[in-house]
Amino acid sequence: MHSTMPSKEDFIGLTSEHIHDLVYEKRLNMSLLLNGTRRWYIAEHFDAPPKNSDYFQHYLETTLLKLSELLTMLAEHGIYRVFIPVYSWHQPQRN
């Protein structure tokens, strides 16, 4: 059965369960490209760029936690499959 999509205003007011019902039946796939996580973390946790890499463990834990929250939200809203490339051409030039 074909249903019409709600307006933007109506959609914003829907529950996660209702959004899941609308979205999941479409079997949508998403490619999630993560870039700038270190810049985000440093902007959120420091007043100036760090002088050493002592922050790195907390940065990794925080980034993975936020990624987990994002993937959970996408699943709760009915996204069928998420692809997350984990390597870029710039990686060999980084520490």
PDB file of C-alpha atoms in Angstrom:
ATOM      1  CA  MET A   1       0.000   0.000   0.000  1.00  0.00           C
ATOM      2  CA  HIS A   2       1.404   3.372  -1.006  1.00  0.00           C
ATOM      3  CA  SER A   3       1.282   6.092   1.623  1.00  0.00           C
ATOM      4  CA  THR A   4       1.965   9.780   1.169  1.00  0.00           C
ATOM      5  CA  MET A   5       4.767  11.390   3.099  1.00  0.00           C
ATOM      6  CA  PRO A   6       3.783  13.878   5.785  1.00  0.00           C
ATOM      7  CA  SER A   7       4.730  17.545   5.570  1.00  0.00           C
ATOM      8  CA  LYS A   8       7.981  18.675   7.166  1.00  0.00           C
ATOM      9  CA  GLU A   9       6.090  20.090  10.146  1.00  0.00           C
ATOM     10  CA  ASP A  10       4.106  16.877  10.639  1.00  0.00           C
ATOM     11  CA  PHE A  11       7.215  14.725  10.171  1.00  0.00           C
ATOM     12  CA  ILE A  12       9.118  16.591  12.907  1.00  0.00           C
ATOM     13  CA  GLY A  13       6.325  15.753  15.348  1.00  0.00           C
ATOM     14  CA  LEU A  14       6.298  12.013  14.603  1.00  0.00           C
ATOM     15  CA  THR A  15       7.568   9.444  17.075  1.00  0.00           C
ATOM     16  CA  SER A  16      10.679   7.409  16.279  1.00  0.00           C
ATOM     17  CA  GLU A  17       8.467   4.334  15.895  1.00  0.00           C
ATOM     18  CA  HIS A  18       6.293   6.054  13.302  1.00  0.00           C
ATOM     19  CA  ILE A  19       9.333   7.314  11.395  1.00  0.00           C
ATOM     20  CA  HIS A  20      10.744   3.772  11.479  1.00  0.00           C
ATOM     21  CA  ASP A  21       7.507   2.454   9.971  1.00  0.00           C
ATOM     22  CA  LEU A  22       7.693   5.009   7.147  1.00  0.00           C
ATOM     23  CA  VAL A  23      11.395   4.590   6.402  1.00  0.00           C
ATOM     24  CA  TYR A  24      12.183   0.907   6.986  1.00  0.00           C
ATOM     25  CA  GLU A  25       9.837  -0.389   4.301  1.00  0.00           C
ATOM     26  CA  LYS A  26      11.953   1.514   1.728  1.00  0.00           C
ATOM     27  CA  ARG A  27      15.090  -0.506   2.711  1.00  0.00           C
ATOM     28  CA  LEU A  28      17.258   2.611   2.460  1.00  0.00           C
ATOM     29  CA  ASN A  29      21.048   2.308   2.543  1.00  0.00           C
ATOM     30  CA  MET A  30      23.343   5.090   3.665  1.00  0.00           C
ATOM     31  CA  SER A  31      27.041   5.728   3.277  1.00  0.00           C
ATOM     32  CA  LEU A  32      28.288   7.587   6.329  1.00  0.00           C
ATOM     33  CA  LEU A  33      31.574   9.380   5.713  1.00  0.00           C
ATOM     34  CA  LEU A  34      33.191  10.539   8.936  1.00  0.00           C
ATOM     35  CA  ASN A  35      35.762  13.262   8.635  1.00  0.00           C
ATOM     36  CA  GLY A  36      36.859  15.986  11.006  1.00  0.00           C
ATOM     37  CA  THR A  37      36.305  14.036  14.219  1.00  0.00           C
ATOM     38  CA  ARG A  38      39.638  15.120  15.647  1.00  0.00           C
ATOM     39  CA  ARG A  39      38.960  18.773  14.797  1.00  0.00           C
ATOM     40  CA  TRP A  40      35.502  18.465  16.385  1.00  0.00           C
ATOM     41  CA  TYR A  41      36.936  16.858  19.526  1.00  0.00           C
ATOM     42  CA  ILE A  42      39.691  19.462  19.922  1.00  0.00           C
ATOM     43  CA  ALA A  43      37.202  22.315  19.416  1.00  0.00           C
ATOM     44  CA  GLU A  44      34.901  20.809  22.049  1.00  0.00           C
ATOM     45  CA  HIS A  45      37.544  19.960  24.666  1.00  0.00           C
ATOM     46  CA  PHE A  46      40.429  22.421  24.261  1.00  0.00           C
ATOM     47  CA  ASP A  47      40.951  26.173  24.092  1.00  0.00           C
ATOM     48  CA  ALA A  48      44.038  25.660  21.908  1.00  0.00           C
ATOM     49  CA  PRO A  49      45.484  22.737  19.946  1.00  0.00           C
ATOM     50  CA  PRO A  50      46.966  20.145  22.312  1.00  0.00           C
ATOM     51  CA  LYS A  51      50.751  20.010  22.627  1.00  0.00           C
ATOM     52  CA  ASN A  52      50.898  16.194  22.847  1.00  0.00           C
ATOM     53  CA  SER A  53      48.728  13.163  22.182  1.00  0.00           C
ATOM     54  CA  ASP A  54      47.694  12.479  25.791  1.00  0.00           C
ATOM     55  CA  TYR A  55      44.103  13.270  24.793  1.00  0.00           C
ATOM     56  CA  PHE A  56      43.991  10.520  22.176  1.00  0.00           C
ATOM     57  CA  GLN A  57      42.496   7.707  24.287  1.00  0.00           C
ATOM     58  CA  HIS A  58      39.600   9.893  25.429  1.00  0.00           C
ATOM     59  CA  TYR A  59      39.185  11.211  21.876  1.00  0.00           C
ATOM     60  CA  LEU A  60      38.845   7.662  20.503  1.00  0.00           C
ATOM     61  CA  GLU A  61      36.414   6.616  23.236  1.00  0.00           C
ATOM     62  CA  THR A  62      34.314   9.757  22.758  1.00  0.00           C
ATOM     63  CA  THR A  63      34.257   9.419  18.971  1.00  0.00           C
ATOM     64  CA  LEU A  64      33.220   5.752  19.160  1.00  0.00           C
ATOM     65  CA  LEU A  65      30.502   6.566  21.692  1.00  0.00           C
ATOM     66  CA  LYS A  66      29.097   9.340  19.474  1.00  0.00           C
ATOM     67  CA  LEU A  67      29.254   7.044  16.431  1.00  0.00           C
ATOM     68  CA  SER A  68      27.364   4.396  18.390  1.00  0.00           C
ATOM     69  CA  GLU A  69      24.690   6.946  19.331  1.00  0.00           C
ATOM     70  CA  LEU A  70      24.367   8.044  15.695  1.00  0.00           C
ATOM     71  CA  LEU A  71      24.095   4.468  14.389  1.00  0.00           C
ATOM     72  CA  THR A  72      21.508   3.663  17.064  1.00  0.00           C
ATOM     73  CA  MET A  73      19.437   6.686  16.060  1.00  0.00           C
ATOM     74  CA  LEU A  74      19.626   5.752  12.365  1.00  0.00           C
ATOM     75  CA  ALA A  75      18.504   2.193  13.140  1.00  0.00           C
ATOM     76  CA  GLU A  76      15.692   3.432  15.365  1.00  0.00           C
ATOM     77  CA  HIS A  77      14.533   5.646  12.492  1.00  0.00           C
ATOM     78  CA  GLY A  78      14.482   2.767  10.024  1.00  0.00           C
ATOM     79  CA  ILE A  79      17.680   3.074   8.009  1.00  0.00           C
ATOM     80  CA  TYR A  80      18.183  -0.432   6.652  1.00  0.00           C
ATOM     81  CA  ARG A  81      21.961  -0.566   6.172  1.00  0.00           C
ATOM     82  CA  VAL A  82      24.848   1.842   6.887  1.00  0.00           C
ATOM     83  CA  PHE A  83      28.201   1.663   5.119  1.00  0.00           C
ATOM     84  CA  ILE A  84      31.138   3.332   6.867  1.00  0.00           C
ATOM     85  CA  PRO A  85      34.366   3.565   4.863  1.00  0.00           C
ATOM     86  CA  VAL A  86      37.245   3.548   7.329  1.00  0.00           C
ATOM     87  CA  TYR A  87      40.191   4.458   5.120  1.00  0.00           C
ATOM     88  CA  SER A  88      41.031   7.451   2.954  1.00  0.00           C
ATOM     89  CA  TRP A  89      43.882   8.404   0.657  1.00  0.00           C
ATOM     90  CA  HIS A  90      45.133  10.798   3.357  1.00  0.00           C
ATOM     91  CA  GLN A  91      45.576   8.143   6.054  1.00  0.00           C
ATOM     92  CA  PRO A  92      49.190   7.161   5.176  1.00  0.00           C
ATOM     93  CA  GLN A  93      50.258  10.790   5.741  1.00  0.00           C
ATOM     94  CA  ARG A  94      48.817  10.883   9.280  1.00  0.00           C
ATOM     95  CA  ASN A  95      50.231   9.569  12.548  1.00  0.00           C
TER      96      ASN A  95
END
